Amino acid sequence: MERQVRVCGGPMTAGLRSGAGETSRRQRQRGLPAALILLTLLTCCVRCAESAKPSNIILILADDQDVQLGGMTPMKKTKALIGDAGATFVNAFTVTPLCCPSRSSILTGQYPHNHEVRNNSLTGNCSSPLWQKGPESATFPIYLNKQKYQTFFAGKYLNQYGKKDAGDVGHIPPGWDQWHALVGNSQYYNYTLSVNGKEEKHGDSYEKDYLTDLITNRSLHFLDDRSPQHPFFLMLSPPAPHSPWTAAPQYQKEFSDVKAPRDGSFDKPGKDKHWLLRQPINPMPNSSLTFLDNAYRKRWQTLLSVDDMVEKLVKKLDSVKELDNTYIFYTSDNGYHTGQFSLPIDKRQLYEFDIRIPLMVRGPGIKPNQTLQAPVLNIDLAPTILDISGVNLSSVNVDGQSFLSQMAPSLRNGSARPFFLVEYTGEGHPTTDPACPKLGPGLSQCFPDCVCEDAYNNTYACVRTLDKEHNLQYCEFADSESFVEVYNLTSDPHQLENIVKKVDPAVLQAMNQRLIKLQSCVGNSCRDYK
């Protein structure tokens, strides 16, 4: 057997090397310039180096985009260019249905009880100094940076980011080479960015300021200006379809006849549910119906610009010859509801419409037109991205697991989780909300018709079992009643009936023990499914 050596990243036998030497001598005898031979060898080395470069990665994170109520319907280009070209996960979930704690889970790969971001407020640890000193110093972009990835961020980061009490615009989280982050919560016009630590104010000119398009344009510039020798990671976080639902001018007349879907749990009374679900007016007044239909339509309109973003990115990647070596993830931080159980609009609830999220991925090794059933969580994004980049996952403190094996089994072996945790810490005001004085203090997100979407004791933890045999949800509230909700989603996909009083007590006890274990899990123990 001939001895193997490595030249320019590729194997070549010693015998071939000597043959190459004979060829070289004959070429020189024929007068072939030595410079041309050198150029040929250098070209070989460059091509070998390029083929050995790790894959690029792009994560597009929408804001409040549901999947249960038709939230992906406007995204025709996205479904064609990412979903049809790769894998669509039909059981993708957020581990907490609210922006800041969910985004913190995406960045860290951890459940909220470990990164300790509880809600969207500074006191709830959203982009707080405590977050910056702790979990933010171990987010996945840091590991990518160490792997020589060129990293780029644009759009909404965390709800309190850039505020004076949260480090101001000068704070750039570690791991990012290019930083174009929105100060505060989602806006489309009249906002401030931190551009690499410098304040940049924007007005209301569509051409210069519309945030979704600005994110798109700056990402395209980054792809033009990057170094081709190293891989890249882009995280693009547009405001759509979050309120205030400001569509681009060319899309403001689209979907004029669209209304929120009236099926499933729409305008159903929240009987047998936590008290917060029992307080809405039922049936809903016309004022609420008009409001939520308008919101639903405008949400779709804002998403058309995100759809354009995906198309432009794919075209750019193709033009710079990087499309075949790039993974593109498309997802959202949480779901949304418009009229379910007579709640007008919001998220924050434990039901499928708020915790299910869109997730599609295309990239090397992923066969097209796959529809995958395996449960995947937003805490799995960080380990999956790091897995693609070549990081040894045993060296990273994450609660999630890579799902590369699910969408590209030729690249990785792995198994699907049978159950997981969903947890949420309710927000409320210590004083009575003027919009809803009859309900007293402790509530928040109240509408004029006195429908409150959140409260201090809307604090819950759920274990969701999802495998071939079981499709169950068991939830406990941290309130004075220790209220419990249980649903069989096989027979009751819209969660209309709380079956806690009908379930075998042994099943309840088993679910309770599983929940207790998950609520205190850290790292490996979050992936122990025995």
PDB file of N, CA, C and O in Angstrom, residues 108 130-140 142-143 146 173-174:
ATOM      1  N   THR A 108     -28.829  31.615  24.136  1.00  0.00           N
ATOM      2  CA  THR A 108     -28.071  30.803  25.098  1.00  0.00           C
ATOM      3  C   THR A 108     -28.267  29.307  24.921  1.00  0.00           C
ATOM      4  O   THR A 108     -27.441  28.518  25.401  1.00  0.00           O
ATOM      5  N   LEU A 130     -27.234  42.261  34.899  1.00  0.00           N
ATOM      6  CA  LEU A 130     -27.049  40.879  35.358  1.00  0.00           C
ATOM      7  C   LEU A 130     -27.007  39.917  34.172  1.00  0.00           C
ATOM      8  O   LEU A 130     -26.176  39.000  34.129  1.00  0.00           O
ATOM      9  N   TRP A 131     -27.884  40.134  33.200  1.00  0.00           N
ATOM     10  CA  TRP A 131     -27.863  39.325  31.974  1.00  0.00           C
ATOM     11  C   TRP A 131     -26.547  39.507  31.232  1.00  0.00           C
ATOM     12  O   TRP A 131     -25.938  38.544  30.764  1.00  0.00           O
ATOM     13  N   GLN A 132     -26.087  40.755  31.138  1.00  0.00           N
ATOM     14  CA  GLN A 132     -24.874  41.039  30.375  1.00  0.00           C
ATOM     15  C   GLN A 132     -23.629  40.422  31.027  1.00  0.00           C
ATOM     16  O   GLN A 132     -22.735  39.938  30.327  1.00  0.00           O
ATOM     17  N   LYS A 133     -23.602  40.421  32.343  1.00  0.00           N
ATOM     18  CA  LYS A 133     -22.443  39.840  33.037  1.00  0.00           C
ATOM     19  C   LYS A 133     -22.473  38.311  33.030  1.00  0.00           C
ATOM     20  O   LYS A 133     -21.438  37.660  33.133  1.00  0.00           O
ATOM     21  N   GLY A 134     -23.690  37.750  32.938  1.00  0.00           N
ATOM     22  CA  GLY A 134     -23.831  36.306  33.041  1.00  0.00           C
ATOM     23  C   GLY A 134     -24.098  35.629  31.710  1.00  0.00           C
ATOM     24  O   GLY A 134     -23.178  35.401  30.920  1.00  0.00           O
ATOM     25  N   PRO A 135     -25.377  35.320  31.414  1.00  0.00           N
ATOM     26  CA  PRO A 135     -25.694  34.525  30.218  1.00  0.00           C
ATOM     27  C   PRO A 135     -25.194  35.115  28.907  1.00  0.00           C
ATOM     28  O   PRO A 135     -24.766  34.370  28.021  1.00  0.00           O
ATOM     29  N   GLU A 136     -25.233  36.448  28.763  1.00  0.00           N
ATOM     30  CA  GLU A 136     -24.826  37.049  27.493  1.00  0.00           C
ATOM     31  C   GLU A 136     -23.353  36.791  27.182  1.00  0.00           C
ATOM     32  O   GLU A 136     -22.945  36.790  26.014  1.00  0.00           O
ATOM     33  N   SER A 137     -22.571  36.559  28.227  1.00  0.00           N
ATOM     34  CA  SER A 137     -21.137  36.315  28.020  1.00  0.00           C
ATOM     35  C   SER A 137     -20.840  34.889  27.563  1.00  0.00           C
ATOM     36  O   SER A 137     -19.679  34.521  27.389  1.00  0.00           O
ATOM     37  N   ALA A 138     -21.913  34.094  27.361  1.00  0.00           N
ATOM     38  CA  ALA A 138     -21.714  32.715  26.891  1.00  0.00           C
ATOM     39  C   ALA A 138     -22.704  32.366  25.776  1.00  0.00           C
ATOM     40  O   ALA A 138     -23.051  31.201  25.604  1.00  0.00           O
ATOM     41  N   THR A 139     -23.150  33.365  25.009  1.00  0.00           N
ATOM     42  CA  THR A 139     -24.090  33.096  23.928  1.00  0.00           C
ATOM     43  C   THR A 139     -23.373  32.492  22.725  1.00  0.00           C
ATOM     44  O   THR A 139     -22.155  32.610  22.588  1.00  0.00           O
ATOM     45  N   PHE A 140     -24.134  31.876  21.828  1.00  0.00           N
ATOM     46  CA  PHE A 140     -23.500  31.092  20.766  1.00  0.00           C
ATOM     47  C   PHE A 140     -22.662  31.907  19.774  1.00  0.00           C
ATOM     48  O   PHE A 140     -21.697  31.372  19.214  1.00  0.00           O
ATOM     49  N   ILE A 142     -20.397  33.950  20.361  1.00  0.00           N
ATOM     50  CA  ILE A 142     -19.028  33.976  20.893  1.00  0.00           C
ATOM     51  C   ILE A 142     -18.246  32.759  20.405  1.00  0.00           C
ATOM     52  O   ILE A 142     -17.090  32.861  19.982  1.00  0.00           O
ATOM     53  N   TYR A 143     -18.900  31.609  20.430  1.00  0.00           N
ATOM     54  CA  TYR A 143     -18.248  30.381  19.965  1.00  0.00           C
ATOM     55  C   TYR A 143     -18.014  30.422  18.452  1.00  0.00           C
ATOM     56  O   TYR A 143     -16.990  29.947  17.956  1.00  0.00           O
ATOM     57  N   LYS A 146     -14.977  32.439  17.735  1.00  0.00           N
ATOM     58  CA  LYS A 146     -13.748  31.676  17.997  1.00  0.00           C
ATOM     59  C   LYS A 146     -13.444  30.690  16.867  1.00  0.00           C
ATOM     60  O   LYS A 146     -12.299  30.296  16.682  1.00  0.00           O
ATOM     61  N   PRO A 173     -22.880  43.337  22.571  1.00  0.00           N
ATOM     62  CA  PRO A 173     -22.696  42.001  23.144  1.00  0.00           C
ATOM     63  C   PRO A 173     -21.497  41.297  22.515  1.00  0.00           C
ATOM     64  O   PRO A 173     -21.215  41.482  21.326  1.00  0.00           O
ATOM     65  N   PRO A 174     -20.776  40.503  23.285  1.00  0.00           N
ATOM     66  CA  PRO A 174     -19.594  39.832  22.748  1.00  0.00           C
ATOM     67  C   PRO A 174     -19.955  38.840  21.654  1.00  0.00           C
ATOM     68  O   PRO A 174     -21.044  38.260  21.646  1.00  0.00           O
TER      69      PRO A 174
END
